[in-house]
mmCIF file of C-alpha atoms in Angstrom:
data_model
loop_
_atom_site.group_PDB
_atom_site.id
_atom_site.type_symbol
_atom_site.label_atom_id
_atom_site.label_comp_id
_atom_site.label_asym_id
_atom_site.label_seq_id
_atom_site.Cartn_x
_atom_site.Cartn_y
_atom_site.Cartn_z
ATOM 1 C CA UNK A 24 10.093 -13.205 -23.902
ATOM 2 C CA UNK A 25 8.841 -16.550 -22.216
ATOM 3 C CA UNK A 26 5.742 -15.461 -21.568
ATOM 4 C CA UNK A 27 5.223 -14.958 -25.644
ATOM 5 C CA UNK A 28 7.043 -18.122 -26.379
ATOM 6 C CA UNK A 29 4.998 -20.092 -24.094
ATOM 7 C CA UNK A 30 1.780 -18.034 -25.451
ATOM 8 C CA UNK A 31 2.184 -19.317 -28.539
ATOM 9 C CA UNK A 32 2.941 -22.863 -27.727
ATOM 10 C CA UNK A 33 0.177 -23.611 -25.063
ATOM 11 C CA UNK A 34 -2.204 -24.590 -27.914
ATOM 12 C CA UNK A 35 0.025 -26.873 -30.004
ATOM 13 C CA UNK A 36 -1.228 -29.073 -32.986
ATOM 14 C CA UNK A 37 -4.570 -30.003 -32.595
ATOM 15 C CA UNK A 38 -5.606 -33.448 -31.163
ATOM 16 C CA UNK A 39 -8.515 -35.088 -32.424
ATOM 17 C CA UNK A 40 -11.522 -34.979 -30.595
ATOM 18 C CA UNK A 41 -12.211 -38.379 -29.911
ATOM 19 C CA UNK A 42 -10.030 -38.608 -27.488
ATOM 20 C CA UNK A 43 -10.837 -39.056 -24.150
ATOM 21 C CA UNK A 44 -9.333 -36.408 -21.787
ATOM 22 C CA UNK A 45 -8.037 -38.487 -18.792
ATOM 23 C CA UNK A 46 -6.221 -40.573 -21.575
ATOM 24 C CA UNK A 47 -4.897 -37.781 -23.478
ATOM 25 C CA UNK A 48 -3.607 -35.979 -20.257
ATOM 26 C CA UNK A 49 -1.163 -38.810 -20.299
ATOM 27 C CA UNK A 50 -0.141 -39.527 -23.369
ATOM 28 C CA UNK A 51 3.070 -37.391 -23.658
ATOM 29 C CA UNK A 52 2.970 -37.785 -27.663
ATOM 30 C CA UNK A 53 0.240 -34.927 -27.696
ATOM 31 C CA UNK A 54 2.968 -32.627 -26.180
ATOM 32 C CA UNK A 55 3.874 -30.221 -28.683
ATOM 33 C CA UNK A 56 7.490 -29.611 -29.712
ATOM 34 C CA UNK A 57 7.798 -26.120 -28.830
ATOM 35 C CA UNK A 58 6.308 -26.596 -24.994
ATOM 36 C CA UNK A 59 9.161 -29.685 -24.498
ATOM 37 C CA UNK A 60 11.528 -26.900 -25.376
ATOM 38 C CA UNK A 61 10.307 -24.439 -23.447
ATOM 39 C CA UNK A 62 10.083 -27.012 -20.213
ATOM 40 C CA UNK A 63 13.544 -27.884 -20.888
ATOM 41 C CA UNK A 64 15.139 -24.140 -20.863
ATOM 42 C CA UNK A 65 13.159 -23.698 -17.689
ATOM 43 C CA UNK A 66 15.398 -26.784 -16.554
ATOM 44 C CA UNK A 67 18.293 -25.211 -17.607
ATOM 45 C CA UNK A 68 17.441 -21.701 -15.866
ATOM 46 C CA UNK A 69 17.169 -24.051 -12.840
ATOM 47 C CA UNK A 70 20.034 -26.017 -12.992
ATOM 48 C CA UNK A 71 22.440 -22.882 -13.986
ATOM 49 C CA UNK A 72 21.031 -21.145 -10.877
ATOM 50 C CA UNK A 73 21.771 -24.304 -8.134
ATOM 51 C CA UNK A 74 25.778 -24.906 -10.043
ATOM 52 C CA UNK A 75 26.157 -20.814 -9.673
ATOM 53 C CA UNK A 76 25.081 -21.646 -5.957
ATOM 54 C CA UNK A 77 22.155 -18.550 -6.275
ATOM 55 C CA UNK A 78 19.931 -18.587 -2.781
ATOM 56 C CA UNK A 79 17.419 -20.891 -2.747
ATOM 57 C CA UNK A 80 15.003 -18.333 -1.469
ATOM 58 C CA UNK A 81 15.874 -16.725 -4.804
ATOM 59 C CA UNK A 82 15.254 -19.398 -7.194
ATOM 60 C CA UNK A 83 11.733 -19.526 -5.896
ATOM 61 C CA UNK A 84 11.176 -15.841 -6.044
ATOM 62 C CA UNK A 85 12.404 -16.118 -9.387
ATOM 63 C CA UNK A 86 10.115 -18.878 -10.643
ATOM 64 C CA UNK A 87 7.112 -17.210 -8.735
ATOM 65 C CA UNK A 88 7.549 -13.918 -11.316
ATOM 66 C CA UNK A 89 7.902 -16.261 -14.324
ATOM 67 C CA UNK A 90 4.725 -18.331 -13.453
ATOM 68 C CA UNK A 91 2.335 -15.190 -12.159
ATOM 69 C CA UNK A 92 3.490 -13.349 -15.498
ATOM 70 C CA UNK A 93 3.004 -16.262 -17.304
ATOM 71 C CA UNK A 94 -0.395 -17.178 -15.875
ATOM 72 C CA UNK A 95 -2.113 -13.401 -15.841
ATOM 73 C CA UNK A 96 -0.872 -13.007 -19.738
ATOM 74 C CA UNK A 97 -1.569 -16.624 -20.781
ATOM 75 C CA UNK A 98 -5.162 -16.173 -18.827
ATOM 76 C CA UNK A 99 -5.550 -12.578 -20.606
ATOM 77 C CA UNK A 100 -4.618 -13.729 -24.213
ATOM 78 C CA UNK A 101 -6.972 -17.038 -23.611
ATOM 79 C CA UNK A 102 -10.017 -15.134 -22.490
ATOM 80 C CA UNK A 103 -9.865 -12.467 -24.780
ATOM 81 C CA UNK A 104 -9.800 -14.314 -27.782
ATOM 82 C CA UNK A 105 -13.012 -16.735 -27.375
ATOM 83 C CA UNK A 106 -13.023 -17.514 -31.168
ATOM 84 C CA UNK A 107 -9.754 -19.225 -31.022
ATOM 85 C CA UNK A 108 -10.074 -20.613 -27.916
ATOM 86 C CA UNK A 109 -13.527 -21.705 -26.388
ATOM 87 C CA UNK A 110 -13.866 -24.767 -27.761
ATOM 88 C CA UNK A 111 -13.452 -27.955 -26.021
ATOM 89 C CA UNK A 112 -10.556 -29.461 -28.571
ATOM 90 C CA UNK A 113 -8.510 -26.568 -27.960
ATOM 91 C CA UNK A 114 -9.344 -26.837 -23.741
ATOM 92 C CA UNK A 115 -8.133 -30.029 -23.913
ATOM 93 C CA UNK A 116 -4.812 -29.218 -25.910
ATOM 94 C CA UNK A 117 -4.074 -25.940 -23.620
ATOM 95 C CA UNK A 118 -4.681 -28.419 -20.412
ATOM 96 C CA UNK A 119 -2.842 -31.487 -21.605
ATOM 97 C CA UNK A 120 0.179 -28.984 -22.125
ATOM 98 C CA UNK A 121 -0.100 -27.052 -18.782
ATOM 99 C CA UNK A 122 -0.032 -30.394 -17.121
ATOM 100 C CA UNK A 123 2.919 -31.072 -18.498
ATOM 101 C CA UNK A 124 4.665 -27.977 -17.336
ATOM 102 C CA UNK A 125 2.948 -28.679 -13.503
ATOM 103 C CA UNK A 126 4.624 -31.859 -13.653
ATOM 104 C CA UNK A 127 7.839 -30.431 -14.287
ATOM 105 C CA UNK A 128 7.841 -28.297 -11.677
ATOM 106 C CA UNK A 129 7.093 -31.243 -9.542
ATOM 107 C CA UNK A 130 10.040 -32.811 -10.244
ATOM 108 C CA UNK A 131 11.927 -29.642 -9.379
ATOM 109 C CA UNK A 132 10.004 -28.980 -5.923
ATOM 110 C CA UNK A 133 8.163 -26.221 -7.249
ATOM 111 C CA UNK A 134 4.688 -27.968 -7.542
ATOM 112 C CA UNK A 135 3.444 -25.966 -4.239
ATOM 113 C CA UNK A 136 4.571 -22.647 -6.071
ATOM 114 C CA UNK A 137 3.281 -23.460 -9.499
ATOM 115 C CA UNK A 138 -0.240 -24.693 -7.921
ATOM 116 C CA UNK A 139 -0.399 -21.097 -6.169
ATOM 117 C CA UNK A 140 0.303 -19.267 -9.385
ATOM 118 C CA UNK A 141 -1.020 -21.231 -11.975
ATOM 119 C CA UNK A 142 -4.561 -21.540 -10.612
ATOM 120 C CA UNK A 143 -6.692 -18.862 -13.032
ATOM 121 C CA UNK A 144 -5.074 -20.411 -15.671
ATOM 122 C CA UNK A 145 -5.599 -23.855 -14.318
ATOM 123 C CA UNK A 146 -9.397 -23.255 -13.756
ATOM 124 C CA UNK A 147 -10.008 -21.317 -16.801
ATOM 125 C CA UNK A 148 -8.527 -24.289 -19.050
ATOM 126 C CA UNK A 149 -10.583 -27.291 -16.537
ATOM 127 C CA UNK A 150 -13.466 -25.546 -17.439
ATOM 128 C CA UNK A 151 -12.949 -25.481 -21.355
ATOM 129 C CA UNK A 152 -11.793 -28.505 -21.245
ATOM 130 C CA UNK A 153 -14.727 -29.558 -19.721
ATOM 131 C CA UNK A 154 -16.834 -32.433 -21.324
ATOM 132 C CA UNK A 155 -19.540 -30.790 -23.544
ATOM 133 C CA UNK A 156 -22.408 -33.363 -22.439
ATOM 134 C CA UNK A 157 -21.101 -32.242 -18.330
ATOM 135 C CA UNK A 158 -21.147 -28.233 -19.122
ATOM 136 C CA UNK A 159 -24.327 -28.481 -20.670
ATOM 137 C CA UNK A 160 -26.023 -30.153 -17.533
ATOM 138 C CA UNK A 161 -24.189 -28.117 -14.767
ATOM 139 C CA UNK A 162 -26.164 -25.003 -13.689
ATOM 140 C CA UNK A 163 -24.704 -21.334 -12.917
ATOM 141 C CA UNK A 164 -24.495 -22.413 -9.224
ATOM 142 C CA UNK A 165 -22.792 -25.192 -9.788
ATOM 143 C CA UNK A 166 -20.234 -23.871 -12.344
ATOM 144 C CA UNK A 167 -19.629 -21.259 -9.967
ATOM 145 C CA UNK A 168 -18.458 -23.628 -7.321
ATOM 146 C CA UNK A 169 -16.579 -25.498 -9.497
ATOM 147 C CA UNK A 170 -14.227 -22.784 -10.585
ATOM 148 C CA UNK A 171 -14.230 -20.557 -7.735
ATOM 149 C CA UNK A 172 -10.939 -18.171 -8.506
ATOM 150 C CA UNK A 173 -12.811 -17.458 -12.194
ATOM 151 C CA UNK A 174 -15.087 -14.385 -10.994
ATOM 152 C CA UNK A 175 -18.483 -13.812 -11.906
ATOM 153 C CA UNK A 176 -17.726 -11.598 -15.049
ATOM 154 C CA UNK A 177 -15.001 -14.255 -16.063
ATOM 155 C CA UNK A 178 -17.219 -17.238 -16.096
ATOM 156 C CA UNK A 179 -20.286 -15.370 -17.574
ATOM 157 C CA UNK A 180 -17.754 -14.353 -20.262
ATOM 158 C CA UNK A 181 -16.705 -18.072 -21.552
ATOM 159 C CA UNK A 182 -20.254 -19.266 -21.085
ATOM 160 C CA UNK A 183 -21.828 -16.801 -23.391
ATOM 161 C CA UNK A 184 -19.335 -16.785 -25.949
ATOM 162 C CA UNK A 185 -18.394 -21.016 -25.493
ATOM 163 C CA UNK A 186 -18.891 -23.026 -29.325
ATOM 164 C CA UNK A 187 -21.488 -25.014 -28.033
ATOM 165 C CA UNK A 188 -24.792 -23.412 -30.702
ATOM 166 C CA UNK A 189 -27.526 -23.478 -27.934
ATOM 167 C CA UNK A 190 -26.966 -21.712 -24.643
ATOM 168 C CA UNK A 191 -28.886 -23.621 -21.900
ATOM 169 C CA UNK A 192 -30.865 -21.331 -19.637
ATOM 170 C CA UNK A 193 -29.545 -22.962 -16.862
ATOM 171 C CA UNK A 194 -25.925 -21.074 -17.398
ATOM 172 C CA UNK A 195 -27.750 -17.979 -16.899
ATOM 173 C CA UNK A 196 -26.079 -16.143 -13.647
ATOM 174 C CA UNK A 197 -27.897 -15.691 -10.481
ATOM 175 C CA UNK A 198 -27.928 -13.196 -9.367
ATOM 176 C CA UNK A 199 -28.180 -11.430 -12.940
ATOM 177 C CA UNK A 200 -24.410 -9.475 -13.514
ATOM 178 C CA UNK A 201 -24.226 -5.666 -14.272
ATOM 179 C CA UNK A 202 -22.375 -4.420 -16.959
ATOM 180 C CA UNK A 203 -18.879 -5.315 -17.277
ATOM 181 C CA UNK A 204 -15.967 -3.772 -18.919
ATOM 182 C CA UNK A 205 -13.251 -5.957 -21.057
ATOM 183 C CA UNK A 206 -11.224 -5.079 -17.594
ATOM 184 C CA UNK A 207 -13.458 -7.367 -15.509
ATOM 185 C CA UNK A 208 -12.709 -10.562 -17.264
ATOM 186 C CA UNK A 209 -8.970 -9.493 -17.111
ATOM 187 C CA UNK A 210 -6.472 -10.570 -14.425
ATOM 188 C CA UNK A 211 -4.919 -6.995 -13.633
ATOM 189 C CA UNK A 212 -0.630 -6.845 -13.133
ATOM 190 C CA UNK A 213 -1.353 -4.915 -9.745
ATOM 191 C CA UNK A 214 -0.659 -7.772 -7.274
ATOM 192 C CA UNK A 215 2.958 -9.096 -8.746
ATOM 193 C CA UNK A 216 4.610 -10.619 -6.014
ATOM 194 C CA UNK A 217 7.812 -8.657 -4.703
ATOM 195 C CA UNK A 218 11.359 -9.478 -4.858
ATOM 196 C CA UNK A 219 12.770 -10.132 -0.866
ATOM 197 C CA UNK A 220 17.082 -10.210 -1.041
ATOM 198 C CA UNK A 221 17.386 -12.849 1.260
ATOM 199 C CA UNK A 222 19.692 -11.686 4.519
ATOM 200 C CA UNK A 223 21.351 -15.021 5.306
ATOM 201 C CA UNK A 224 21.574 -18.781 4.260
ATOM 202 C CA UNK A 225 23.399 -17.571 0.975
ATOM 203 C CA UNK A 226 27.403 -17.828 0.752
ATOM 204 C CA UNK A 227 29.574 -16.713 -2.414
ATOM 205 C CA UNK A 228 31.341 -19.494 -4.818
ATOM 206 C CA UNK A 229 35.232 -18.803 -4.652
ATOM 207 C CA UNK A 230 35.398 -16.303 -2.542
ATOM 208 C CA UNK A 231 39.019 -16.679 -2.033
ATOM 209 C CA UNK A 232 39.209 -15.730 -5.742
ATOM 210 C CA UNK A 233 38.472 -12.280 -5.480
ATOM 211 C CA UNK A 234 40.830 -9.323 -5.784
ATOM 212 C CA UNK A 235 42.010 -8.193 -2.009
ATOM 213 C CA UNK A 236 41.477 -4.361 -3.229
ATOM 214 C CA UNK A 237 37.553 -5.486 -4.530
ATOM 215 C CA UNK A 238 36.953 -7.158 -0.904
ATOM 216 C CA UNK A 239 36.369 -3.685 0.476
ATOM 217 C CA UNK A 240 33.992 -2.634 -2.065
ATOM 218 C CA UNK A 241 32.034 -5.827 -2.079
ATOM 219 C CA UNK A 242 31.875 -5.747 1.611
ATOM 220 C CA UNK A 243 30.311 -2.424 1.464
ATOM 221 C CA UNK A 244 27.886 -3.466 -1.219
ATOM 222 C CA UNK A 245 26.483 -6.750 0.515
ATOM 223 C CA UNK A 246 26.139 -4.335 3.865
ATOM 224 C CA UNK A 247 23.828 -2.184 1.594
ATOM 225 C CA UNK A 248 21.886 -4.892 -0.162
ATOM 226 C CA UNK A 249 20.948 -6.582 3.870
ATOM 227 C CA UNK A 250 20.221 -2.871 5.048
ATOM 228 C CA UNK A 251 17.489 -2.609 2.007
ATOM 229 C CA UNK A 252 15.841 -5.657 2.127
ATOM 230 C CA UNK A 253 15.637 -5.224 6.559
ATOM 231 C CA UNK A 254 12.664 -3.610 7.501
ATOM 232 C CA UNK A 255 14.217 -0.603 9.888
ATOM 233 C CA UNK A 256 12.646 -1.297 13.612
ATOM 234 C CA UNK A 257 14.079 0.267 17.145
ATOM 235 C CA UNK A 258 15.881 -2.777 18.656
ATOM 236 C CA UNK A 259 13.997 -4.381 21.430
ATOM 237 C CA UNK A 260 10.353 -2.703 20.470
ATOM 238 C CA UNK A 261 9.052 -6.057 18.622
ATOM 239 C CA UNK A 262 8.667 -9.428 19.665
ATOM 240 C CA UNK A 263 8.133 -12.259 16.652
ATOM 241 C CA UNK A 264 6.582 -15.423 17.053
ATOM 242 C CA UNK A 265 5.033 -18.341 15.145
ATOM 243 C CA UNK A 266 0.921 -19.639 14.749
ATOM 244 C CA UNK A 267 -0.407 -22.491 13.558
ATOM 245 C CA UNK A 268 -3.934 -22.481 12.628
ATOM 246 C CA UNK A 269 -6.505 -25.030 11.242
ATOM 247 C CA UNK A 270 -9.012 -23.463 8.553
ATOM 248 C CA UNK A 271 -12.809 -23.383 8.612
ATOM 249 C CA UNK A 272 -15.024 -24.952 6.602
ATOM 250 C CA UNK A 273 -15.125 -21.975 4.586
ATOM 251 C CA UNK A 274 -11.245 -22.327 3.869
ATOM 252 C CA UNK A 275 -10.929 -19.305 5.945
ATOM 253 C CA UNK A 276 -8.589 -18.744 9.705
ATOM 254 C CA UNK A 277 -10.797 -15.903 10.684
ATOM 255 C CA UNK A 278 -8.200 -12.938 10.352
ATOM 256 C CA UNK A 279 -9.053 -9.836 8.295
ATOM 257 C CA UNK A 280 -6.394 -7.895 7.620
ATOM 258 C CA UNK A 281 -4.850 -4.578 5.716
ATOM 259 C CA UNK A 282 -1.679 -3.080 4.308
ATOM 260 C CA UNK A 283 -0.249 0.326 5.829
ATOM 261 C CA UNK A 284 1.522 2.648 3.423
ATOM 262 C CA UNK A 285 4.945 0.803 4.309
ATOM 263 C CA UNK A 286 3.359 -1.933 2.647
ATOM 264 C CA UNK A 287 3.336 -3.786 6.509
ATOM 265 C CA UNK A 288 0.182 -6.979 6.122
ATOM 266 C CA UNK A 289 -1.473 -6.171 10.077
ATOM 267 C CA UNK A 290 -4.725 -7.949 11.327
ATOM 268 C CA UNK A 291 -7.454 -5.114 11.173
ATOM 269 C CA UNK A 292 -10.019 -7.642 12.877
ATOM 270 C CA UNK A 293 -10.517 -11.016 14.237
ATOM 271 C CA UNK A 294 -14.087 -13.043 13.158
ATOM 272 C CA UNK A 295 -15.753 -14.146 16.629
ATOM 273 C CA UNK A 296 -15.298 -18.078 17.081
ATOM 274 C CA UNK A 297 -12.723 -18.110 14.421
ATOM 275 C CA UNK A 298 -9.249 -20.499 14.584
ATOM 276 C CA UNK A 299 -7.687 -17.333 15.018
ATOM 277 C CA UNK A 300 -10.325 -16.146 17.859
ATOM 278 C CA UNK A 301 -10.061 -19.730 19.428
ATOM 279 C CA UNK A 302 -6.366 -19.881 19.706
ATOM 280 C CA UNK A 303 -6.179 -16.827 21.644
ATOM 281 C CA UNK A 304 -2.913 -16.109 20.304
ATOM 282 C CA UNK A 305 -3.173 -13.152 17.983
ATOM 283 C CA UNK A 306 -4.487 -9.597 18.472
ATOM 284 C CA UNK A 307 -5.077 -6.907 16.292
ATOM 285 C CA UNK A 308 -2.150 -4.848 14.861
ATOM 286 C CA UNK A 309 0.037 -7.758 14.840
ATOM 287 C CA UNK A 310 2.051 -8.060 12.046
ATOM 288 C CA UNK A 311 2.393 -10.913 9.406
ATOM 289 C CA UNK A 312 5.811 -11.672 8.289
ATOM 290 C CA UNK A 313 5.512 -14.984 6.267
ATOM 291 C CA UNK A 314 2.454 -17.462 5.244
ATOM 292 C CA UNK A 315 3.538 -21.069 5.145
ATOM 293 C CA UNK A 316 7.066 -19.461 4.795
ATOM 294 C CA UNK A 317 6.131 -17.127 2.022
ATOM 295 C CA UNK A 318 7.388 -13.297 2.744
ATOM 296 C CA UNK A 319 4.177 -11.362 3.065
ATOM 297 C CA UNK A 320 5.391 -7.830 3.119
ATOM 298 C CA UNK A 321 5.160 -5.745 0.590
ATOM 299 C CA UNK A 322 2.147 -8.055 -1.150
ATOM 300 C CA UNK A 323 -1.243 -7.083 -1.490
ATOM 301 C CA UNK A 324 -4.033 -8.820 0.838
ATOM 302 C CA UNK A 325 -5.459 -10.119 -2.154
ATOM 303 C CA UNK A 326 -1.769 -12.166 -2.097
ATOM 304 C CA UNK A 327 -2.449 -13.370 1.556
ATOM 305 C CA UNK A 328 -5.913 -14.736 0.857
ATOM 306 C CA UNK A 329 -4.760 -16.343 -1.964
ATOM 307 C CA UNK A 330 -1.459 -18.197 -0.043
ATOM 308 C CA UNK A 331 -4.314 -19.186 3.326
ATOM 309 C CA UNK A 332 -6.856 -20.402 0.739
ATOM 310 C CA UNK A 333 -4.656 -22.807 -1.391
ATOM 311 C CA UNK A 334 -2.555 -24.091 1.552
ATOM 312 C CA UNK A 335 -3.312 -27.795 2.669
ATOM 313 C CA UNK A 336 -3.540 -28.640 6.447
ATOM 314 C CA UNK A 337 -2.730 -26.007 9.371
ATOM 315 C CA UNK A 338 -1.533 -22.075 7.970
ATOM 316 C CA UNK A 339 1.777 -21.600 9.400
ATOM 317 C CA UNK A 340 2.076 -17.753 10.312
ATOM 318 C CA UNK A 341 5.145 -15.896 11.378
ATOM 319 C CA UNK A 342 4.300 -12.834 13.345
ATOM 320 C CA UNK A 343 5.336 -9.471 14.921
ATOM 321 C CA UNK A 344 3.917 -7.725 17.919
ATOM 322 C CA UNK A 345 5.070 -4.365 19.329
ATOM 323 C CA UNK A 346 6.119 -5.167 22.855
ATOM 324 C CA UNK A 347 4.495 -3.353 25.631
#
């Protein structure tokens, strides 16, 4: 339901088109009604969960699912409906209003999150929002350096169907694109991040409340839940550790890597002169736990990448190696 509710607001009242977009981006009276109250029941959902005392680790979890499903149908609905929305007035209403909701989640501590999840969305709307006088001077090459997490088939898309009458030749790809399906331009549900019941740092609110005769039964139930959520190893066979590891100029650490069919993230290959080959600290078949603290397992590679690409500084890894 707050996926469609937000769906509906992103695009507001229109703005005129005068405006300049730096300016507007900061002038709170173009925020529509409806996205105010949408911002402010996301407050509420937060502030509800801290006074119940949920898990930290759980809040987050829980705001990553609302802002991946928010950004792959927002980022569906926008690029699948270019008559609507590929137009620079409407860019800059959809971005003034997602800037809005970034800055909330600032405030809350969730900007990292938000950044990570919100960044289709975010470079699908900086592009229409784009200046026309800049997108009709910036080349294919350019554009596609610009926006780098819009694919090929994405950006093609809102080029060739963008308001502007006249098409410059210079927006024509290179290399030429083959035929693409409505499914290429689409962000598919197939890399949702997974739920991880956190096994300590939570605690129960009035515990001393409880029934003696449901103490049993609860017991039993939280002994289930940690048992679920522990990935089963033979005590003493693994060894964890932590690595911290600059990133190349090509935003990369040098690790390739692949899921088993327990849904385990292992390094299938190390790229020679690498930060990973250069540390010397990490061999193939190790296992990756967390990313900058972020639970790996069970998440697609494509979910790795993206954590290692958008993370600022060193990549904090968290590790598991097989003792010999």
């Amino acid at each position: 339901g707050i996926n469609a509710e937000y769906g509906e607001k992103l695009s507001g009242d229109p703005h005129s088109p005068s405006c300049r977009r730096n300016t507007a981006r900061q002038n709170l009276t173009n925020i529509g009604p409806g996205v105010k109250v949408l911002v402010q029941l996301l407050q509420k959902f937060h502030t509800l969960s801290n006074n119940c005392k949920l898990n930290s680790a759980m809040i987050k979890q829980l705001f990553v699912s609302i802002f991946y499903f928010s950004n792959t149908t927002l980022f569906n609905t926008i690029i699948e409906s270019p008559q609507l929305y590929f137009n620079w007035n409407k860019g800059i209403q959809m971005r003034i209003h997602l800037d809005y909701l970034l800055r909330w989640t600032h405030h809350v501590q969730l900007a990292q999150t938000s950044n990570l999840y919100f960044r289709e969305l975010h470079q699908l709307l900086d592009l229409l929002s784009l200046p026309k006088r800049d997108l009709l001077a910036s080349t294919w090459s350019a554009l596609s350096k610009t926006f780098p997490n819009l694919s090929p088939a994405q950006l093609n898309h809102v080029l060739s169907n963008h308001s502007v009458s006249q098409k410059p030749r210079i927006w024509k790809p290179c290399p030429p694109l083959t035929m693409t399906s409505d499914s290429n331009i689409r962000i598919e549900l197939t890399a949702y991040p997974q739920l991880v019941i956190p096994t300590r740092g939570y605690k129960l609110a009035h515990f001393s409340e409880i029934p003696d005769n449901l103490r049993p039964t609860l017991a039993k139930l939280t002994k289930s839940i940690v048992s679920m959520s522990q990935t089963k190893r033979s005590p003493g066979q693994n060894r964890t550790f932590q690595c911290s590891l600059p990133k190349n100029d090509s935003k990369s650490i040098g690790l390739k890597l692949k899921k088993n069919s327990r849904g385990h993230i292992r390094v299938s290959d190390i790229v020679l002169n690498s930060p990973a080959h250069l540390s010397g600290e990490i061999e193939c078949e190790d296992e990756i736990l967390q990313i900058n603290k972020t639970t790996v397992t069970g998440n697609s590679v494509a979910f790795c990448k993206r954590i290692i690409m958008s993370s600022e500084g060193n990549v904090q890894l968290l590790l598991s190696r097989a003792k010999s």
